Tab-separated table of C-alpha atoms in Angstrom:
chain	number	residue	atom	x	y	z
A	20	UNK	CA	-0.008	-0.001	-0.007
A	21	UNK	CA	2.808	2.395	0.811
A	22	UNK	CA	4.187	2.156	-2.694
A	23	UNK	CA	0.994	3.700	-4.067
A	24	UNK	CA	1.369	6.963	-2.102
A	25	UNK	CA	4.403	9.236	-2.316
A	26	UNK	CA	6.169	9.590	1.046
A	27	UNK	CA	5.880	12.841	2.954
A	28	UNK	CA	8.963	14.482	4.439
A	29	UNK	CA	8.148	15.123	8.093
A	30	UNK	CA	10.262	17.781	9.817
A	31	UNK	CA	8.286	17.974	13.040
A	32	UNK	CA	5.427	16.313	14.805
A	33	UNK	CA	2.765	15.145	12.369
A	34	UNK	CA	-0.836	15.308	13.348
A	35	UNK	CA	-3.985	15.353	11.338
A	36	UNK	CA	-4.607	19.010	12.038
A	37	UNK	CA	-1.523	19.887	9.979
A	38	UNK	CA	-2.974	18.160	6.914
A	39	UNK	CA	-5.368	19.765	4.465
A	40	UNK	CA	-7.502	16.673	3.993
A	41	UNK	CA	-9.594	14.569	6.367
A	42	UNK	CA	-8.305	11.393	7.937
A	43	UNK	CA	-11.300	9.502	6.560
A	44	UNK	CA	-10.121	10.259	3.009
A	45	UNK	CA	-6.518	9.147	3.586
A	46	UNK	CA	-6.633	6.626	6.452
A	47	UNK	CA	-3.056	5.530	5.891
A	48	UNK	CA	-0.036	7.686	5.000
A	49	UNK	CA	3.563	6.641	4.378
A	50	UNK	CA	6.049	8.631	6.442
A	51	UNK	CA	9.669	9.141	5.380
A	52	UNK	CA	11.530	10.538	8.395
A	53	UNK	CA	14.517	11.430	6.264
A	54	UNK	CA	17.036	9.609	8.486
A	55	UNK	CA	18.938	8.136	5.594
A	56	UNK	CA	18.022	4.556	6.499
A	57	UNK	CA	17.006	1.821	4.087
A	58	UNK	CA	13.961	0.757	6.148
A	59	UNK	CA	10.594	0.918	4.452
A	60	UNK	CA	8.268	3.814	5.432
A	61	UNK	CA	6.143	3.328	8.536
A	62	UNK	CA	2.389	3.050	8.065
A	63	UNK	CA	0.493	5.592	10.164
A	64	UNK	CA	-3.243	5.272	10.747
A	65	UNK	CA	-4.508	8.822	11.238
A	66	UNK	CA	-8.061	7.666	11.914
A	67	UNK	CA	-7.081	6.137	15.277
A	68	UNK	CA	-6.032	9.388	16.913
A	69	UNK	CA	-8.483	10.387	19.634
A	70	UNK	CA	-9.980	13.848	19.445
A	71	UNK	CA	-12.336	15.989	21.507
A	72	UNK	CA	-15.806	16.209	20.010
A	73	UNK	CA	-17.686	19.475	19.668
A	74	UNK	CA	-20.099	18.472	22.451
A	75	UNK	CA	-17.223	17.539	24.764
A	76	UNK	CA	-15.389	20.817	24.119
A	77	UNK	CA	-18.537	22.862	24.758
A	78	UNK	CA	-19.143	21.011	28.048
A	79	UNK	CA	-15.525	21.577	29.100
A	80	UNK	CA	-15.721	25.287	28.344
A	81	UNK	CA	-18.967	25.748	30.268
A	82	UNK	CA	-17.636	23.880	33.290
A	83	UNK	CA	-14.309	25.725	33.280
A	84	UNK	CA	-15.950	29.134	33.299
A	85	UNK	CA	-17.130	28.501	36.863
A	86	UNK	CA	-13.773	26.949	37.824
A	87	UNK	CA	-11.786	29.914	36.468
A	88	UNK	CA	-13.983	32.387	38.302
A	89	UNK	CA	-13.932	30.661	41.713
A	90	UNK	CA	-10.211	29.819	41.577
A	91	UNK	CA	-9.377	33.414	40.592
A	92	UNK	CA	-11.343	34.725	43.581
A	93	UNK	CA	-9.732	32.172	45.911
A	94	UNK	CA	-6.180	33.067	44.885
A	95	UNK	CA	-6.914	36.804	44.920
A	96	UNK	CA	-8.103	36.567	48.527
A	97	UNK	CA	-5.127	34.415	49.573
A	98	UNK	CA	-2.408	36.469	47.850
A	99	UNK	CA	-3.990	39.888	48.322
A	100	UNK	CA	-3.582	40.730	44.638
A	101	UNK	CA	-5.591	40.628	41.457
A	102	UNK	CA	-5.499	37.103	39.995
A	103	UNK	CA	-7.342	36.211	36.804
A	104	UNK	CA	-7.535	32.758	35.244
A	105	UNK	CA	-9.175	31.869	31.947
A	106	UNK	CA	-9.290	28.682	29.904
A	107	UNK	CA	-7.424	28.926	26.597
A	108	UNK	CA	-8.259	25.537	25.146
A	109	UNK	CA	-8.127	21.756	25.479
A	110	UNK	CA	-6.638	19.000	23.356
A	111	UNK	CA	-5.630	15.359	23.536
A	112	UNK	CA	-1.955	14.472	23.238
A	113	UNK	CA	0.178	11.430	23.841
A	114	UNK	CA	2.565	11.850	26.766
A	115	UNK	CA	5.693	12.136	24.615
A	116	UNK	CA	4.133	14.965	22.559
A	117	UNK	CA	3.149	16.720	25.777
A	118	UNK	CA	6.761	16.669	26.984
A	119	UNK	CA	8.012	17.950	23.619
A	120	UNK	CA	5.669	20.932	23.757
A	121	UNK	CA	6.665	22.062	27.272
A	122	UNK	CA	9.764	24.054	28.147
A	123	UNK	CA	10.728	21.657	30.920
A	124	UNK	CA	13.597	23.788	32.261
A	125	UNK	CA	11.331	26.809	32.814
A	126	UNK	CA	8.248	25.045	34.200
A	127	UNK	CA	7.145	23.992	37.668
A	128	UNK	CA	5.514	20.543	37.830
A	129	UNK	CA	3.207	18.984	40.409
A	130	UNK	CA	1.423	15.657	40.611
A	131	UNK	CA	-2.070	14.882	41.900
A	132	UNK	CA	-4.047	11.656	42.307
A	133	UNK	CA	-7.682	10.984	41.418
A	134	UNK	CA	-10.162	8.600	42.956
A	135	UNK	CA	-12.154	6.375	42.703
A	136	UNK	CA	-10.513	5.752	39.313
A	137	UNK	CA	-6.837	4.814	39.387
A	138	UNK	CA	-5.631	7.947	37.615
A	139	UNK	CA	-3.436	10.985	37.996
A	140	UNK	CA	-2.688	14.380	36.513
A	141	UNK	CA	0.303	16.627	35.954
A	142	UNK	CA	-0.098	20.311	36.812
A	143	UNK	CA	2.464	22.529	35.098
A	144	UNK	CA	3.019	26.240	35.604
A	145	UNK	CA	5.534	28.554	33.997
A	146	UNK	CA	8.292	29.548	36.413
A	147	UNK	CA	7.697	33.236	35.780
A	148	UNK	CA	4.363	32.796	37.614
A	149	UNK	CA	6.075	31.230	40.622
A	150	UNK	CA	7.988	34.389	41.598
A	151	UNK	CA	4.872	36.555	42.219
A	152	UNK	CA	3.127	33.687	44.046
A	153	UNK	CA	6.066	33.285	46.448
A	154	UNK	CA	6.516	37.060	46.830
A	155	UNK	CA	2.855	37.653	47.629
A	156	UNK	CA	2.627	34.475	49.728
A	157	UNK	CA	5.438	35.786	51.952
A	158	UNK	CA	3.537	39.024	52.599
A	159	UNK	CA	4.771	41.180	49.740
A	160	UNK	CA	2.516	43.637	47.975
A	161	UNK	CA	1.512	43.758	44.358
A	162	UNK	CA	3.345	47.034	43.680
A	163	UNK	CA	6.755	45.686	44.780
A	164	UNK	CA	9.376	44.870	42.146
A	165	UNK	CA	9.538	41.091	41.836
A	166	UNK	CA	12.843	39.308	41.291
A	167	UNK	CA	13.460	37.006	38.374
A	168	UNK	CA	12.835	33.252	38.924
A	169	UNK	CA	15.614	31.591	40.923
A	170	UNK	CA	16.435	28.248	42.487
A	171	UNK	CA	13.526	27.396	44.767
A	172	UNK	CA	14.086	27.000	48.504
A	173	UNK	CA	12.165	24.697	50.859
A	174	UNK	CA	10.010	27.661	51.921
A	175	UNK	CA	9.238	28.420	48.260
A	176	UNK	CA	8.196	24.820	47.643
A	177	UNK	CA	6.035	24.898	50.801
A	178	UNK	CA	4.187	27.945	49.449
A	179	UNK	CA	3.690	26.199	46.115
A	180	UNK	CA	2.358	23.157	47.993
A	181	UNK	CA	-0.291	25.444	49.510
A	182	UNK	CA	-1.175	26.754	46.048
A	183	UNK	CA	-1.463	23.249	44.575
A	184	UNK	CA	-3.541	22.040	47.528
A	185	UNK	CA	-5.940	24.938	46.895
A	186	UNK	CA	-5.996	24.060	43.202
A	187	UNK	CA	-6.864	20.423	43.931
A	188	UNK	CA	-9.640	21.636	46.198
A	189	UNK	CA	-11.115	23.623	43.298
A	190	UNK	CA	-10.674	20.630	41.011
A	191	UNK	CA	-12.834	18.639	43.399
A	192	UNK	CA	-15.599	21.175	42.782
A	193	UNK	CA	-14.896	21.130	39.046
A	194	UNK	CA	-15.091	17.354	38.581
A	195	UNK	CA	-17.586	16.565	41.359
A	196	UNK	CA	-20.381	15.973	38.846
A	197	UNK	CA	-18.141	13.391	37.184
A	198	UNK	CA	-17.772	11.471	40.444
A	199	UNK	CA	-14.043	12.276	40.731
A	200	UNK	CA	-11.964	13.526	43.652
A	201	UNK	CA	-8.413	14.852	43.411
A	202	UNK	CA	-5.707	14.938	46.069
A	203	UNK	CA	-2.435	16.826	45.791
A	204	UNK	CA	0.650	14.660	45.743
A	205	UNK	CA	3.975	16.438	45.474
A	206	UNK	CA	6.311	18.527	43.367
A	207	UNK	CA	7.801	16.701	40.377
A	208	UNK	CA	11.385	17.413	39.300
A	209	UNK	CA	12.044	17.594	35.553
A	210	UNK	CA	14.478	14.659	35.774
A	211	UNK	CA	11.697	12.267	36.849
A	212	UNK	CA	8.929	13.733	34.680
A	213	UNK	CA	9.374	11.291	31.809
A	214	UNK	CA	8.821	8.257	34.062
A	215	UNK	CA	5.362	9.244	35.342
A	216	UNK	CA	3.380	7.731	32.465
A	217	UNK	CA	3.937	5.364	29.538
A	218	UNK	CA	5.204	7.165	26.440
A	219	UNK	CA	1.952	6.466	24.556
A	220	UNK	CA	-0.407	7.474	27.404
A	221	UNK	CA	-3.272	9.538	26.016
A	222	UNK	CA	-3.582	12.821	27.962
A	223	UNK	CA	-6.324	15.415	28.047
A	224	UNK	CA	-4.517	18.765	28.344
A	225	UNK	CA	-6.504	21.783	29.524
A	226	UNK	CA	-4.554	25.049	29.196
A	227	UNK	CA	-5.206	28.248	31.160
A	228	UNK	CA	-3.885	31.795	30.971
A	229	UNK	CA	-3.014	33.186	34.419
A	230	UNK	CA	-2.538	36.848	35.378
A	231	UNK	CA	-1.008	37.368	38.823
A	232	UNK	CA	-0.512	41.045	39.471
A	233	UNK	CA	1.459	42.333	36.494
A	234	UNK	CA	2.776	38.905	35.522
A	235	UNK	CA	1.147	36.671	32.910
A	236	UNK	CA	1.827	33.052	32.056
A	237	UNK	CA	0.391	29.622	31.275
A	238	UNK	CA	-0.846	26.839	33.533
A	239	UNK	CA	-1.761	23.407	32.203
A	240	UNK	CA	-3.561	20.441	33.718
A	241	UNK	CA	-2.872	17.152	31.911
A	242	UNK	CA	-5.237	14.335	32.851
A	243	UNK	CA	-4.209	10.700	32.284
A	244	UNK	CA	-6.393	8.374	30.211
A	245	UNK	CA	-8.438	6.878	33.064
A	246	UNK	CA	-9.370	10.349	34.349
A	247	UNK	CA	-9.926	12.023	30.983
A	248	UNK	CA	-12.173	9.243	29.680
A	249	UNK	CA	-14.334	9.520	32.816
A	250	UNK	CA	-14.525	13.312	32.558
A	251	UNK	CA	-15.438	13.464	28.861
A	252	UNK	CA	-17.924	10.616	29.064
A	253	UNK	CA	-19.749	12.008	32.111
A	254	UNK	CA	-19.850	15.602	30.814
A	255	UNK	CA	-21.556	14.593	27.584
A	256	UNK	CA	-23.896	12.140	29.336
A	257	UNK	CA	-25.083	14.755	31.812
A	258	UNK	CA	-25.414	17.419	29.131
A	259	UNK	CA	-27.678	15.109	27.108
A	260	UNK	CA	-29.907	14.607	30.185
A	261	UNK	CA	-30.221	18.328	30.900
A	262	UNK	CA	-33.885	19.395	31.014
A	263	UNK	CA	-34.984	22.977	30.628
A	264	UNK	CA	-36.748	24.469	33.635
A	265	UNK	CA	-40.564	24.459	33.011
A	266	UNK	CA	-40.852	28.087	34.141
A	267	UNK	CA	-38.122	29.115	31.688
A	268	UNK	CA	-39.840	27.152	28.909
A	269	UNK	CA	-43.131	28.944	29.604
A	270	UNK	CA	-41.469	32.376	29.546
A	271	UNK	CA	-39.851	31.595	26.194
A	272	UNK	CA	-43.118	30.258	24.811
A	273	UNK	CA	-44.964	33.438	25.873
A	274	UNK	CA	-42.355	35.699	24.301
A	275	UNK	CA	-42.292	33.717	21.084
A	276	UNK	CA	-46.091	33.798	20.821
A	277	UNK	CA	-45.946	37.588	20.486
A	278	UNK	CA	-43.527	37.504	17.577
A	279	UNK	CA	-44.490	37.940	13.928
A	280	UNK	CA	-43.046	35.310	11.601
A	281	UNK	CA	-42.913	35.775	7.852
A	282	UNK	CA	-45.350	33.629	5.882
A	283	UNK	CA	-46.272	33.267	2.206
A	284	UNK	CA	-48.787	31.515	-0.028
A	285	UNK	CA	-47.046	29.946	-3.008
A	286	UNK	CA	-47.950	27.877	-6.030
A	287	UNK	CA	-46.006	24.816	-7.037
A	288	UNK	CA	-42.886	25.637	-9.057
A	289	UNK	CA	-43.297	25.621	-12.848
A	290	UNK	CA	-41.073	26.157	-15.848
A	291	UNK	CA	-41.164	29.026	-18.312
A	292	UNK	CA	-39.262	28.944	-21.589
A	293	UNK	CA	-36.540	31.480	-22.152
A	294	UNK	CA	-38.263	32.631	-25.342
A	295	UNK	CA	-41.454	33.375	-23.397
A	296	UNK	CA	-39.524	35.279	-20.727
A	297	UNK	CA	-37.960	37.539	-23.373
A	298	UNK	CA	-41.412	38.426	-24.675
A	299	UNK	CA	-42.994	39.241	-21.291
A	300	UNK	CA	-44.846	42.561	-21.035
A	301	UNK	CA	-47.664	44.043	-18.902
A	302	UNK	CA	-50.937	42.223	-19.545
A	303	UNK	CA	-49.272	39.047	-20.866
A	304	UNK	CA	-50.607	35.686	-19.681
A	305	UNK	CA	-48.053	33.087	-18.609
A	306	UNK	CA	-49.050	29.464	-19.024
A	307	UNK	CA	-47.903	27.601	-15.918
A	308	UNK	CA	-49.069	24.106	-16.732
A	309	UNK	CA	-50.512	23.782	-13.201
A	310	UNK	CA	-53.905	22.056	-12.991
A	311	UNK	CA	-56.909	24.104	-11.890
A	312	UNK	CA	-57.466	22.133	-8.680
A	313	UNK	CA	-53.835	22.249	-7.515
A	314	UNK	CA	-53.430	23.549	-3.981
A	315	UNK	CA	-51.178	26.356	-2.898
A	316	UNK	CA	-48.376	25.944	-0.364
A	317	UNK	CA	-48.434	27.837	2.925
A	318	UNK	CA	-44.804	28.760	3.685
A	319	UNK	CA	-43.475	29.721	7.142
A	320	UNK	CA	-39.932	31.126	7.404
A	321	UNK	CA	-39.066	29.584	4.053
A	322	UNK	CA	-40.403	26.127	4.961
A	323	UNK	CA	-43.359	24.715	3.006
A	324	UNK	CA	-45.447	23.511	5.924
A	325	UNK	CA	-49.068	23.184	4.697
A	326	UNK	CA	-51.010	22.713	1.488
A	327	UNK	CA	-53.685	25.407	1.321
A	328	UNK	CA	-56.166	27.210	-0.894
A	329	UNK	CA	-56.452	30.958	-1.321
A	330	UNK	CA	-59.726	32.414	-0.039
A	331	UNK	CA	-61.257	35.836	0.434
A	332	UNK	CA	-61.518	37.062	4.039
A	333	UNK	CA	-63.440	40.305	3.870
A	334	UNK	CA	-61.410	42.711	1.754
A	335	UNK	CA	-58.237	40.666	2.248
A	336	UNK	CA	-56.913	37.312	1.157
A	337	UNK	CA	-56.446	34.350	3.440
A	338	UNK	CA	-55.158	30.785	3.333
A	339	UNK	CA	-57.427	27.844	4.024
A	340	UNK	CA	-55.191	25.066	5.382
A	341	UNK	CA	-55.771	21.590	3.976
A	342	UNK	CA	-53.021	19.132	4.989
A	343	UNK	CA	-49.729	19.392	6.810
A	344	UNK	CA	-46.834	18.400	4.576
A	345	UNK	CA	-44.746	15.481	5.787
A	346	UNK	CA	-41.880	15.783	3.277
């Protein structure tokens, strides 16, 4: 099969979002890594890569709005400074790709456990966000000049432990409807990061933008497969069971009943020759070919809903409804 498709030179990480055609159209691609070896190209099945559906992404965004707001207020009260957190996006990555996309030397890593599923998550935060957290956590004020990131002391790590414990507490509120509970573990050093999960572990990575005082940076929560599958499955299941409040439904129904919707009374479509169109003039009679007893169509908002007949209603015209169309 590989001989039928020219190889593609891959200079970086290949994923289906970098291609201009759907995975369903080209389920298998031949990859030439350009290493100068004589091995045959490796077959890659793009259709097997897991993605986040539109419904799952919408549910994640709605849930994270509340999380971002409450966690921002919690940190602002603790640090005595303005803290703002907002979700930037979410995607699924294998663990090796996650490590490749993170500047490991300039990132602070923590580990938390989830129950009742046997799962875990990595919380990563840019080091430039750590300095204001430590400064404010030690009693500094927002207007003070903050030093550049440095080697962390035991006191610094203890302050970060408090932050991560608070974060896990907010995560418990975030994922409570999914039946999950998180517990903060410990700081993870970059040297041991690669041994936390198998290289092919599928991770759900949720990325946030954090503003702490005048400093801005990125925080990411990467959920392992067992946790992410539970989260995505439960979010969509609960969203599908959501029922609109009866009082809200009645209010909407009342408001809609007072609206005017465009309607029309149409005949069936018919054809007119081009020669006849050229000769049209006032008073001309156009032969439609429609039988005398053919009903009109009552149209609502462009949809042909009923068959009807035109009638006189006083000095105006009306539509006498006959049958509801099922097409």
